[in-house]
Amino acid sequence: MIVGTAGHIDHGKTALVKALTGTDADRLAEEKARGITIDLGFAYADLGGGQITGFVDVPGHERLIHTMLAGAGGIDMALLVVAADDGVMPQTREHMAILDLLGMRRGLVVVTKCDLADQARRDQVVDQIRDLTATSGLQDAPVMMASAVTGEGIADLRNALSQAEAETIARHADGPLRMTVDRSFTMSGAGTVVTGTVIAGRVAIGDQVVVGPSGLAARVRGIHAQSRVATEGLAGQRCALNLAGDQVSKEAIHRGDVVMAPALHAPTMRIDAMLSVLPSEPAPIGTWFPARLHSHAAELGARIVPLGDPIAPGTQGPVQIVLDRPIAAGIGDRFILRDVSAVRTIGGGHFLDLRAPARKRRTPERLALIDAARHSDPAQALQAMLAIAPVDLAVFTRDRGLTDAATRMALDRAQGQIIGPTALSDDHLRSLRDGMQAQLAQFHDENPDLSGLGRERLRLSLTPRLSKDAYLALLHLDAQAGRIVLDGAFVRLPGHEVRLTDQDQALWNRISPSLTGQIRFRPPRVRDFATDFGVDEKEVRRVLKLTQKLGRTDQIAHDHFFARSTTSEMVAILRDVATASDDGWFTAADFRDRVQNGRKVAIEILDFFDRHGVTLRRGDMRRLNPHRLDQFG
């Protein structure tokens, strides 16, 4: 269990931790000289239950609230400290508000320095505390008396914490690793060491990890968990990790970074969230409101954009948070907002969507998705989201820190269908398939002489709109089921076919061998066929245009037609050419040498593939677009 202290400056938080653990959490010379906590302090002890309890001691000075916030994330229990001689003070109230905004529901309130107060004063302070916590998550927290000087109440407090330790439910440790960093330093003989709280998953010696948001790769060389040498660290423990790697140093890792499983690395600068504004805020929070955001140990600048009306003091509402630099975060993470001058706490809340859009952020569908994401249970969130729009399962899994098994369980409970990388509801899948059939039927009625509707045009006409990868997966599934026919870059219904007349078929039979034989990569042009067969160019051109509609040919350049089978073969050749290069980029000459035709024809072919998105061009270089490689079979 991790216990975090909170309370006003000089109310005895550090002395109380020392009385409970025997450890002085003030480690800096300046802290000992001035008698106040400046940075985070840590202590560990077995309180009698056989388990190691960790304590995070935070400073109480108003100017050090940002340091207090760095230690408040990830604690299991709060120890709110109020001195008997002072009673409830300004930072007591601010710390209490922060604990409430962080969702803290477990805690003890300790009246320290009780050796300085008689019973009447003690009762008076207890009344102040009850007023303070009346509307908070700690409204039912026990209030205990203690004195680090006389030892009064220390044994009872230790027993209460030991019982809380026994009641603490182990955090979910079978997901991907996330550990927030609050210190980074160099240790003689070991190298770079980072400390923090494991908020999800587990970490073991030898694990490959990533430090976010920078993306720094590292390997775990050693672990201390709850201040003891260990082979692994689990969610809910404070750990020190000895990290190794080419770029790993104490300067490369900062307070607020996150050590995580590599699959989770996806930093963000734009987040949709739910924000609660404190009643003490003087005015509503309006568009582009400047603030400092604190989440776990991270602190960075932010602008707040309400997704509805301005958020009045004492109320809550959805907002978009635009950060001044990337952050490594997870859905459900709590955050605190303070003003830019670090004078007051404004409010706080939790993250709902780490991939918030910069445009159309207030549409009804977008607001419905944000509301659906408020469910903490992944299955309930997924079911509510699927009722509104398709969901990218990889993003859903990563941003919530789920295992693949947990995602499958959520999908089963939400009764979703998987199409490629996307999950859909039964209703949306049915709507897509019905819409596809209706669009194709209408197109064939209006264009009986055309073989089919363009793939991208069909995608953009369907509701809900799928990503290109999911749409391609749906096309292939429906083609395999016989509901549609894929014809190059076009889609048609199975019963639709453009037919050649007997006379047109006869001319095609004469042309076809030249398009599929030895000279298939450099076939004759329209005028060449017209001269060879003694036929009007217009007739040759008309028939070849018809075969293009039938999916038998492709017009690579003006009056230059290639057989569809040859187009498919050239795509396969391009795959080989790209694979043979070091970085996937190739030149026209590389392709020309493989098909053994002239430079002009090779460039015309590549220009054709550029137009269809099969290749992507940069100057004289090209590479393949993996999303379009199936267009020609």
Short mmCIF file of N, CA and C in Angstrom, two decimals, residues 101 275-286 289 306 309-317 344-348:
data_model
loop_
_atom_site.label_atom_id
_atom_site.label_comp_id
_atom_site.label_asym_id
_atom_site.label_seq_id
_atom_site.Cartn_x
_atom_site.Cartn_y
_atom_site.Cartn_z
N LEU A 101 -10.46 16.06 -5.93
CA LEU A 101 -10.42 16.10 -7.39
C LEU A 101 -9.70 14.88 -7.97
N LEU A 275 -14.01 17.95 -16.70
CA LEU A 275 -13.41 18.90 -15.76
C LEU A 275 -14.42 19.35 -14.73
N SER A 276 -14.05 19.27 -13.44
CA SER A 276 -14.82 19.85 -12.35
C SER A 276 -14.10 21.10 -11.87
N VAL A 277 -14.81 22.21 -11.83
CA VAL A 277 -14.24 23.49 -11.41
C VAL A 277 -14.59 23.73 -9.94
N LEU A 278 -13.60 24.13 -9.15
CA LEU A 278 -13.84 24.35 -7.73
C LEU A 278 -14.78 25.54 -7.51
N PRO A 279 -15.61 25.49 -6.47
CA PRO A 279 -16.51 26.63 -6.17
C PRO A 279 -15.76 27.92 -5.89
N SER A 280 -14.48 27.80 -5.49
CA SER A 280 -13.69 28.98 -5.16
C SER A 280 -13.19 29.74 -6.38
N GLU A 281 -13.35 29.18 -7.57
CA GLU A 281 -12.86 29.86 -8.78
C GLU A 281 -13.69 31.12 -9.01
N PRO A 282 -13.06 32.26 -9.31
CA PRO A 282 -13.80 33.53 -9.39
C PRO A 282 -14.69 33.69 -10.61
N ALA A 283 -14.42 32.95 -11.70
CA ALA A 283 -15.20 33.14 -12.92
C ALA A 283 -15.28 31.82 -13.68
N PRO A 284 -16.25 31.69 -14.60
CA PRO A 284 -16.36 30.46 -15.40
C PRO A 284 -15.11 30.24 -16.26
N ILE A 285 -14.87 28.99 -16.61
CA ILE A 285 -13.76 28.62 -17.48
C ILE A 285 -14.25 28.70 -18.93
N GLY A 286 -13.69 29.63 -19.69
CA GLY A 286 -14.10 29.83 -21.07
C GLY A 286 -13.09 29.28 -22.06
N PHE A 289 -8.77 28.94 -22.18
CA PHE A 289 -8.36 29.34 -20.83
C PHE A 289 -6.96 28.79 -20.54
N PRO A 306 -13.79 24.52 -23.38
CA PRO A 306 -15.05 23.84 -23.03
C PRO A 306 -15.76 23.34 -24.28
N ASP A 309 -21.08 25.13 -22.99
CA ASP A 309 -21.02 26.45 -22.39
C ASP A 309 -19.81 26.56 -21.46
N PRO A 310 -19.35 27.79 -21.16
CA PRO A 310 -18.30 27.94 -20.15
C PRO A 310 -18.68 27.22 -18.86
N ILE A 311 -17.69 26.66 -18.19
CA ILE A 311 -17.95 25.84 -17.00
C ILE A 311 -17.89 26.73 -15.77
N ALA A 312 -19.01 26.88 -15.11
CA ALA A 312 -19.14 27.78 -13.96
C ALA A 312 -18.49 27.17 -12.73
N PRO A 313 -18.06 28.01 -11.79
CA PRO A 313 -17.52 27.50 -10.52
C PRO A 313 -18.50 26.55 -9.84
N GLY A 314 -17.98 25.45 -9.33
CA GLY A 314 -18.81 24.47 -8.64
C GLY A 314 -19.55 23.51 -9.55
N THR A 315 -19.28 23.57 -10.88
CA THR A 315 -19.94 22.65 -11.82
C THR A 315 -18.87 21.90 -12.61
N GLN A 316 -19.34 20.98 -13.45
CA GLN A 316 -18.41 20.23 -14.28
C GLN A 316 -18.92 20.12 -15.70
N GLY A 317 -18.06 19.77 -16.62
CA GLY A 317 -18.44 19.62 -18.02
C GLY A 317 -17.28 19.10 -18.85
N ARG A 344 -3.32 29.38 -7.34
CA ARG A 344 -4.53 28.69 -6.88
C ARG A 344 -4.80 27.44 -7.72
N THR A 345 -5.53 26.52 -7.10
CA THR A 345 -6.02 25.34 -7.80
C THR A 345 -7.37 25.67 -8.41
N ILE A 346 -7.53 25.39 -9.70
CA ILE A 346 -8.75 25.74 -10.44
C ILE A 346 -9.77 24.61 -10.39
N GLY A 347 -9.30 23.41 -10.61
CA GLY A 347 -10.20 22.25 -10.67
C GLY A 347 -9.43 21.02 -11.09
N GLY A 348 -10.15 20.02 -11.51
CA GLY A 348 -9.51 18.78 -11.93
C GLY A 348 -10.54 17.82 -12.51
#
